[in-house]
Amino acid sequence: MKRIIPFFALYIFILTSCAKKEVLLKQSQLDVSDPVKTAFDEWITSNYTSPYNIKVKYKWDEGDMSDFGRYNIPPEPQKVRLLLELLQNTWIESYSEIAGPDFVKKIAPRELIFRGGDDLTTNGGNGAWGQASGGKTITLFSINEITAQRLKTPGVYNGYSGLIHHEYAHILNQIRNFDEAAYKQITPAGYTANWQNFEDWESNLEGFVSSYARMNVGEDFAEMVKFMLTMTRQEWDDYIDSIEDFEGSTTATKAKEDLRRKEGLVVSYFTKVYGIDIYKLQEKTAQKRAAYLSRP
């Protein structure tokens, strides 16, 4: 016991000494100040956030990677701006001029998220260029591949233009859906999880505008909107009329009829649900594309 008591007294002394040295912080050590805005941030506020209540996220935030099976890299700000300018041209301005200045303000993804690299799945395969979720967010991938020169190429412009029109169609459908039952009845046997195994011309002969449209009825509808809004009316008609039989197929005539029936449901949806003449919207997006591609 004589040895235990001094040790216990020393232990109490140490605790008391530590307590006396404790310094109480007078303020939070967390940085809660507003981040400094760059000129680009101010441009985003003026062109997207203030007029349309759309938040643009391009600065890297690891916590925002909700799907940790997806590996990615930060986007380059100057390339984010190039794509934002294209989206403004083909999407926001077109819908605003045809459907009214408040249309995109009321119906829009509330976040546009930009990723520098491809959407890589866990097995290393390339995924989509973009995705819409919950009617609120559109995530865009492969941003660092963008250059001003590439975007002036019609095929590349149409690629990114088609991407936003496809994803925005999903946003519109998530708010007010189209008649899926009637739409699916047109080509019910053509939908397949193995859509990647078909060339587009094969899918055209089955009544689909692309092979990706065969994934499900929702993707089919969005692909129809995408193709219509990245072509002039004449180009769209020529695309349908160009479908012809190959390798003994005799389905081209029916395929054209099926695509026209799908077109009719797309037209009806835009007219009845949103009061939009999609053919006028098609004409406007074509005008915007021509103006963009002719810029010096």
Tab-separated table of C-alpha atoms in Angstrom:
chain	number	residue	atom	x	y	z
A	1	MET	CA	0.000	0.000	0.000
A	2	LYS	CA	2.873	2.436	0.739
A	3	ARG	CA	4.006	2.109	-2.890
A	4	ILE	CA	0.495	2.466	-4.376
A	5	ILE	CA	-0.436	5.745	-2.644
A	6	PRO	CA	2.469	7.842	-4.026
A	7	PHE	CA	1.768	6.515	-7.553
A	8	PHE	CA	-1.898	7.383	-7.220
A	9	ALA	CA	-1.001	10.887	-5.978
A	10	LEU	CA	1.328	11.358	-8.965
A	11	TYR	CA	-1.478	10.294	-11.340
A	12	ILE	CA	-3.834	12.906	-9.819
A	13	PHE	CA	-1.130	15.557	-10.123
A	14	ILE	CA	-0.609	14.836	-13.822
A	15	LEU	CA	-4.318	15.045	-14.558
A	16	THR	CA	-4.607	18.319	-12.681
A	17	SER	CA	-1.608	19.770	-14.497
A	18	CYS	CA	-3.042	18.811	-17.913
A	19	ALA	CA	-6.372	20.366	-17.037
A	20	LYS	CA	-4.694	23.629	-16.104
A	21	LYS	CA	-2.867	23.800	-19.461
A	22	GLU	CA	-6.031	23.334	-21.573
A	23	VAL	CA	-6.742	26.357	-23.753
A	24	LEU	CA	-10.336	27.015	-24.774
A	25	LEU	CA	-10.739	28.107	-28.393
A	26	LYS	CA	-12.437	31.458	-28.753
A	27	GLN	CA	-13.732	30.741	-32.277
A	28	SER	CA	-14.349	27.883	-34.683
A	29	GLN	CA	-11.351	26.525	-36.512
A	30	LEU	CA	-13.520	25.584	-39.485
A	31	ASP	CA	-13.240	27.803	-42.534
A	32	VAL	CA	-16.794	29.018	-43.073
A	33	SER	CA	-15.905	31.994	-45.243
A	34	ASP	CA	-17.299	32.193	-48.756
A	35	PRO	CA	-14.821	30.922	-51.365
A	36	VAL	CA	-13.335	33.530	-53.637
A	37	LYS	CA	-15.210	33.664	-56.936
A	38	THR	CA	-13.282	33.664	-60.185
A	39	ALA	CA	-14.376	35.521	-63.307
A	40	PHE	CA	-15.705	32.192	-64.576
A	41	ASP	CA	-17.747	31.708	-61.398
A	42	GLU	CA	-19.271	35.129	-61.943
A	43	TRP	CA	-20.106	34.173	-65.533
A	44	ILE	CA	-21.862	31.019	-64.290
A	45	THR	CA	-23.872	33.079	-61.803
A	46	SER	CA	-24.939	35.532	-64.507
A	47	ASN	CA	-25.764	32.960	-67.182
A	48	TYR	CA	-27.046	29.943	-65.254
A	49	THR	CA	-27.577	30.407	-61.523
A	50	SER	CA	-29.336	33.776	-61.335
A	51	PRO	CA	-31.636	33.507	-64.373
A	52	TYR	CA	-32.411	29.751	-64.245
A	53	ASN	CA	-31.606	28.631	-60.694
A	54	ILE	CA	-29.169	26.058	-62.060
A	55	LYS	CA	-26.122	25.280	-59.944
A	56	VAL	CA	-22.994	24.381	-61.885
A	57	LYS	CA	-20.544	22.130	-60.057
A	58	TYR	CA	-17.151	21.740	-61.651
A	59	LYS	CA	-14.748	22.103	-58.721
A	60	TRP	CA	-13.645	18.757	-57.361
A	61	ASP	CA	-15.598	17.432	-54.408
A	62	GLU	CA	-14.827	13.831	-53.518
A	63	GLY	CA	-17.849	13.690	-51.247
A	64	ASP	CA	-20.059	14.382	-54.262
A	65	MET	CA	-19.045	11.117	-55.890
A	66	SER	CA	-22.123	9.206	-54.762
A	67	ASP	CA	-21.213	6.205	-56.906
A	68	PHE	CA	-17.774	5.173	-55.709
A	69	GLY	CA	-17.575	2.520	-58.391
A	70	ARG	CA	-16.973	5.395	-60.808
A	71	TYR	CA	-13.406	6.634	-61.165
A	72	ASN	CA	-12.880	10.140	-62.448
A	73	ILE	CA	-10.718	13.265	-62.575
A	74	PRO	CA	-11.422	16.999	-62.176
A	75	PRO	CA	-12.537	18.930	-65.275
A	76	GLU	CA	-10.572	21.835	-66.707
A	77	PRO	CA	-12.562	25.068	-66.071
A	78	GLN	CA	-11.980	26.539	-69.531
A	79	LYS	CA	-13.425	23.387	-71.105
A	80	VAL	CA	-16.407	23.461	-68.777
A	81	ARG	CA	-17.148	26.944	-70.052
A	82	LEU	CA	-16.900	25.842	-73.691
A	83	LEU	CA	-19.537	23.187	-73.068
A	84	LEU	CA	-21.740	25.517	-71.019
A	85	GLU	CA	-21.746	27.969	-73.937
A	86	LEU	CA	-22.779	25.174	-76.318
A	87	LEU	CA	-25.558	24.022	-73.973
A	88	GLN	CA	-26.753	27.591	-73.667
A	89	ASN	CA	-26.905	27.803	-77.450
A	90	THR	CA	-28.674	24.549	-78.295
A	91	TRP	CA	-30.812	23.996	-75.201
A	92	ILE	CA	-31.584	27.031	-73.027
A	93	GLU	CA	-31.935	29.587	-75.814
A	94	SER	CA	-33.928	27.241	-78.060
A	95	TYR	CA	-36.465	26.239	-75.417
A	96	SER	CA	-36.716	29.799	-74.086
A	97	GLU	CA	-37.466	31.245	-77.514
A	98	ILE	CA	-40.070	28.603	-78.433
A	99	ALA	CA	-41.651	27.702	-75.071
A	100	GLY	CA	-41.252	31.076	-73.404
A	101	PRO	CA	-38.564	32.703	-71.228
A	102	ASP	CA	-39.852	31.062	-68.037
A	103	PHE	CA	-39.917	27.475	-69.325
A	104	VAL	CA	-36.341	26.520	-68.415
A	105	LYS	CA	-36.600	28.589	-65.240
A	106	LYS	CA	-39.465	26.361	-64.082
A	107	ILE	CA	-38.335	23.036	-65.534
A	108	ALA	CA	-34.628	22.355	-65.449
A	109	PRO	CA	-32.063	20.238	-63.699
A	110	ARG	CA	-31.098	22.135	-60.563
A	111	GLU	CA	-27.508	20.932	-60.849
A	112	LEU	CA	-25.153	20.434	-63.752
A	113	ILE	CA	-22.155	18.411	-62.594
A	114	PHE	CA	-19.043	18.172	-64.760
A	115	ARG	CA	-16.476	15.360	-64.692
A	116	GLY	CA	-13.177	15.546	-66.509
A	117	GLY	CA	-12.896	11.916	-67.509
A	118	ASP	CA	-15.061	9.171	-68.913
A	119	ASP	CA	-17.752	7.456	-66.908
A	120	LEU	CA	-15.792	4.318	-66.062
A	121	THR	CA	-17.561	1.302	-64.680
A	122	THR	CA	-15.895	-0.939	-62.131
A	123	ASN	CA	-14.758	-3.330	-64.850
A	124	GLY	CA	-12.958	-0.553	-66.705
A	125	GLY	CA	-15.435	-0.137	-69.540
A	126	ASN	CA	-16.492	3.234	-70.893
A	127	GLY	CA	-19.936	4.362	-69.829
A	128	ALA	CA	-22.272	7.150	-70.849
A	129	TRP	CA	-21.376	10.744	-71.666
A	130	GLY	CA	-24.110	11.905	-69.331
A	131	GLN	CA	-26.919	10.878	-67.034
A	132	ALA	CA	-30.007	12.464	-65.479
A	133	SER	CA	-31.199	11.566	-62.015
A	134	GLY	CA	-34.315	12.389	-60.043
A	135	GLY	CA	-35.401	15.183	-62.340
A	136	LYS	CA	-32.859	17.418	-60.598
A	137	THR	CA	-29.335	16.615	-61.736
A	138	ILE	CA	-27.489	16.061	-64.997
A	139	THR	CA	-23.915	14.810	-64.796
A	140	LEU	CA	-21.693	15.271	-67.847
A	141	PHE	CA	-18.527	13.280	-68.450
A	142	SER	CA	-15.457	13.421	-70.732
A	143	ILE	CA	-15.161	17.209	-70.378
A	144	ASN	CA	-11.384	17.283	-70.747
A	145	GLU	CA	-11.672	15.909	-74.282
A	146	ILE	CA	-13.342	19.143	-75.399
A	147	THR	CA	-11.609	21.775	-77.520
A	148	ALA	CA	-13.082	24.815	-79.229
A	149	GLN	CA	-12.027	23.398	-82.591
A	150	ARG	CA	-13.673	20.026	-81.935
A	151	LEU	CA	-16.948	21.659	-80.930
A	152	LYS	CA	-17.035	23.451	-84.295
A	153	THR	CA	-17.200	20.044	-85.997
A	154	PRO	CA	-20.869	19.244	-86.793
A	155	GLY	CA	-20.583	15.665	-85.546
A	156	VAL	CA	-19.067	16.682	-82.207
A	157	TYR	CA	-21.501	19.578	-81.776
A	158	ASN	CA	-24.391	17.206	-82.420
A	159	GLY	CA	-22.903	14.715	-79.973
A	160	TYR	CA	-22.993	17.147	-77.053
A	161	SER	CA	-26.182	18.820	-78.266
A	162	GLY	CA	-27.851	15.427	-78.520
A	163	LEU	CA	-26.617	14.555	-75.049
A	164	ILE	CA	-28.365	17.506	-73.383
A	165	HIS	CA	-31.554	17.075	-75.414
A	166	HIS	CA	-31.641	13.378	-74.504
A	167	GLU	CA	-31.088	14.031	-70.794
A	168	TYR	CA	-33.520	16.961	-70.737
A	169	ALA	CA	-36.170	14.694	-72.250
A	170	HIS	CA	-35.700	12.463	-69.198
A	171	ILE	CA	-36.157	15.512	-66.940
A	172	LEU	CA	-39.404	16.394	-68.746
A	173	ASN	CA	-40.608	12.784	-68.495
A	174	GLN	CA	-39.820	12.618	-64.785
A	175	ILE	CA	-42.084	15.612	-64.198
A	176	ARG	CA	-44.897	14.573	-66.564
A	177	ASN	CA	-44.520	11.161	-68.165
A	178	PHE	CA	-45.490	10.234	-71.706
A	179	ASP	CA	-47.897	7.410	-72.552
A	180	GLU	CA	-45.451	4.556	-72.042
A	181	ALA	CA	-48.022	1.823	-72.618
A	182	ALA	CA	-49.057	3.144	-76.042
A	183	TYR	CA	-45.455	3.861	-77.008
A	184	LYS	CA	-44.181	0.430	-76.005
A	185	GLN	CA	-46.877	-1.326	-78.015
A	186	ILE	CA	-45.304	-0.096	-81.255
A	187	THR	CA	-42.158	-2.257	-81.033
A	188	PRO	CA	-42.641	-4.399	-77.899
A	189	ALA	CA	-40.339	-7.248	-78.929
A	190	GLY	CA	-37.396	-5.049	-79.836
A	191	TYR	CA	-36.287	-3.950	-76.368
A	192	THR	CA	-33.269	-5.823	-75.064
A	193	ALA	CA	-30.575	-5.594	-72.415
A	194	ASN	CA	-28.132	-6.669	-75.136
A	195	TRP	CA	-28.667	-3.574	-77.288
A	196	GLN	CA	-24.873	-3.143	-77.612
A	197	ASN	CA	-24.778	-6.238	-79.797
A	198	PHE	CA	-26.635	-4.537	-82.649
A	199	GLU	CA	-25.503	-2.052	-85.280
A	200	ASP	CA	-27.692	1.007	-85.687
A	201	TRP	CA	-28.847	-0.061	-89.137
A	202	GLU	CA	-30.054	-3.360	-87.662
A	203	SER	CA	-31.990	-1.498	-84.992
A	204	ASN	CA	-33.406	0.884	-87.597
A	205	LEU	CA	-34.920	-2.138	-89.320
A	206	GLU	CA	-36.612	-3.055	-86.032
A	207	GLY	CA	-38.232	0.376	-85.743
A	208	PHE	CA	-35.670	2.081	-83.479
A	209	VAL	CA	-33.856	5.308	-84.187
A	210	SER	CA	-30.650	3.864	-82.690
A	211	SER	CA	-29.446	0.721	-80.946
A	212	TYR	CA	-29.325	2.522	-77.588
A	213	ALA	CA	-33.051	3.197	-77.961
A	214	ARG	CA	-33.611	-0.542	-77.561
A	215	MET	CA	-32.549	-0.509	-73.901
A	216	ASN	CA	-36.047	0.397	-72.682
A	217	VAL	CA	-39.047	2.533	-73.589
A	218	GLY	CA	-37.737	5.571	-71.694
A	219	GLU	CA	-34.438	5.570	-73.576
A	220	ASP	CA	-36.326	5.008	-76.816
A	221	PHE	CA	-38.393	8.164	-76.267
A	222	ALA	CA	-35.354	10.240	-75.258
A	223	GLU	CA	-33.408	9.046	-78.306
A	224	MET	CA	-36.282	10.080	-80.581
A	225	VAL	CA	-36.223	13.578	-79.061
A	226	LYS	CA	-32.443	13.706	-79.376
A	227	PHE	CA	-32.433	12.758	-83.067
A	228	MET	CA	-35.274	15.127	-83.946
A	229	LEU	CA	-33.607	18.085	-82.202
A	230	THR	CA	-30.181	17.533	-83.737
A	231	MET	CA	-31.501	17.436	-87.313
A	232	THR	CA	-33.432	19.770	-89.557
A	233	ARG	CA	-36.912	18.616	-90.563
A	234	GLN	CA	-35.544	17.592	-93.970
A	235	GLU	CA	-32.604	15.721	-92.416
A	236	TRP	CA	-34.988	13.895	-90.090
A	237	ASP	CA	-37.274	12.884	-92.968
A	238	ASP	CA	-34.273	11.779	-95.019
A	239	TYR	CA	-33.012	9.688	-92.089
A	240	ILE	CA	-36.287	7.804	-91.852
A	241	ASP	CA	-36.586	7.425	-95.625
A	242	SER	CA	-33.022	6.084	-95.893
A	243	ILE	CA	-33.876	2.912	-93.974
A	244	GLU	CA	-33.708	0.044	-96.414
A	245	ASP	CA	-33.599	-3.708	-96.288
A	246	PHE	CA	-30.250	-5.477	-95.953
A	247	GLU	CA	-29.206	-9.107	-96.114
A	248	GLY	CA	-32.617	-10.464	-97.021
A	249	SER	CA	-34.584	-8.344	-94.542
A	250	THR	CA	-38.099	-7.309	-95.551
A	251	THR	CA	-38.888	-5.093	-92.565
A	252	ALA	CA	-37.908	-1.618	-93.805
A	253	THR	CA	-41.460	-0.547	-94.676
A	254	LYS	CA	-42.817	-1.535	-91.269
A	255	ALA	CA	-39.805	0.019	-89.517
A	256	LYS	CA	-40.517	3.379	-91.154
A	257	GLU	CA	-44.159	3.152	-90.154
A	258	ASP	CA	-43.212	2.308	-86.565
A	259	LEU	CA	-40.811	5.236	-86.332
A	260	ARG	CA	-43.469	7.596	-87.683
A	261	ARG	CA	-45.912	6.302	-85.056
A	262	LYS	CA	-43.322	6.968	-82.360
A	263	GLU	CA	-42.744	10.414	-83.828
A	264	GLY	CA	-46.473	11.070	-83.590
A	265	LEU	CA	-46.481	10.222	-79.869
A	266	VAL	CA	-43.472	12.472	-79.268
A	267	VAL	CA	-45.206	15.343	-81.075
A	268	SER	CA	-48.427	14.737	-79.125
A	269	TYR	CA	-46.591	14.644	-75.797
A	270	PHE	CA	-44.796	17.948	-76.325
A	271	THR	CA	-47.980	19.613	-77.575
A	272	LYS	CA	-50.468	18.330	-74.989
A	273	VAL	CA	-48.240	18.258	-71.912
A	274	TYR	CA	-46.017	21.306	-72.425
A	275	GLY	CA	-47.675	23.284	-75.199
A	276	ILE	CA	-44.575	23.029	-77.405
A	277	ASP	CA	-44.606	22.499	-81.161
A	278	ILE	CA	-41.558	20.247	-81.412
A	279	TYR	CA	-41.213	20.967	-85.115
A	280	LYS	CA	-40.771	24.668	-84.313
A	281	LEU	CA	-38.298	23.684	-81.612
A	282	GLN	CA	-36.524	21.526	-84.193
A	283	GLU	CA	-36.289	24.478	-86.549
A	284	LYS	CA	-34.935	26.692	-83.772
A	285	THR	CA	-32.235	24.219	-82.692
A	286	ALA	CA	-31.178	23.929	-86.333
A	287	GLN	CA	-30.862	27.721	-86.561
A	288	LYS	CA	-28.852	27.826	-83.351
A	289	ARG	CA	-26.544	25.076	-84.599
A	290	ALA	CA	-25.912	26.841	-87.904
A	291	ALA	CA	-25.148	30.121	-86.127
A	292	TYR	CA	-22.788	28.417	-83.671
A	293	LEU	CA	-20.874	26.494	-86.336
A	294	SER	CA	-20.474	29.587	-88.512
A	295	ARG	CA	-18.928	31.694	-85.755
A	296	PRO	CA	-15.331	32.752	-86.432
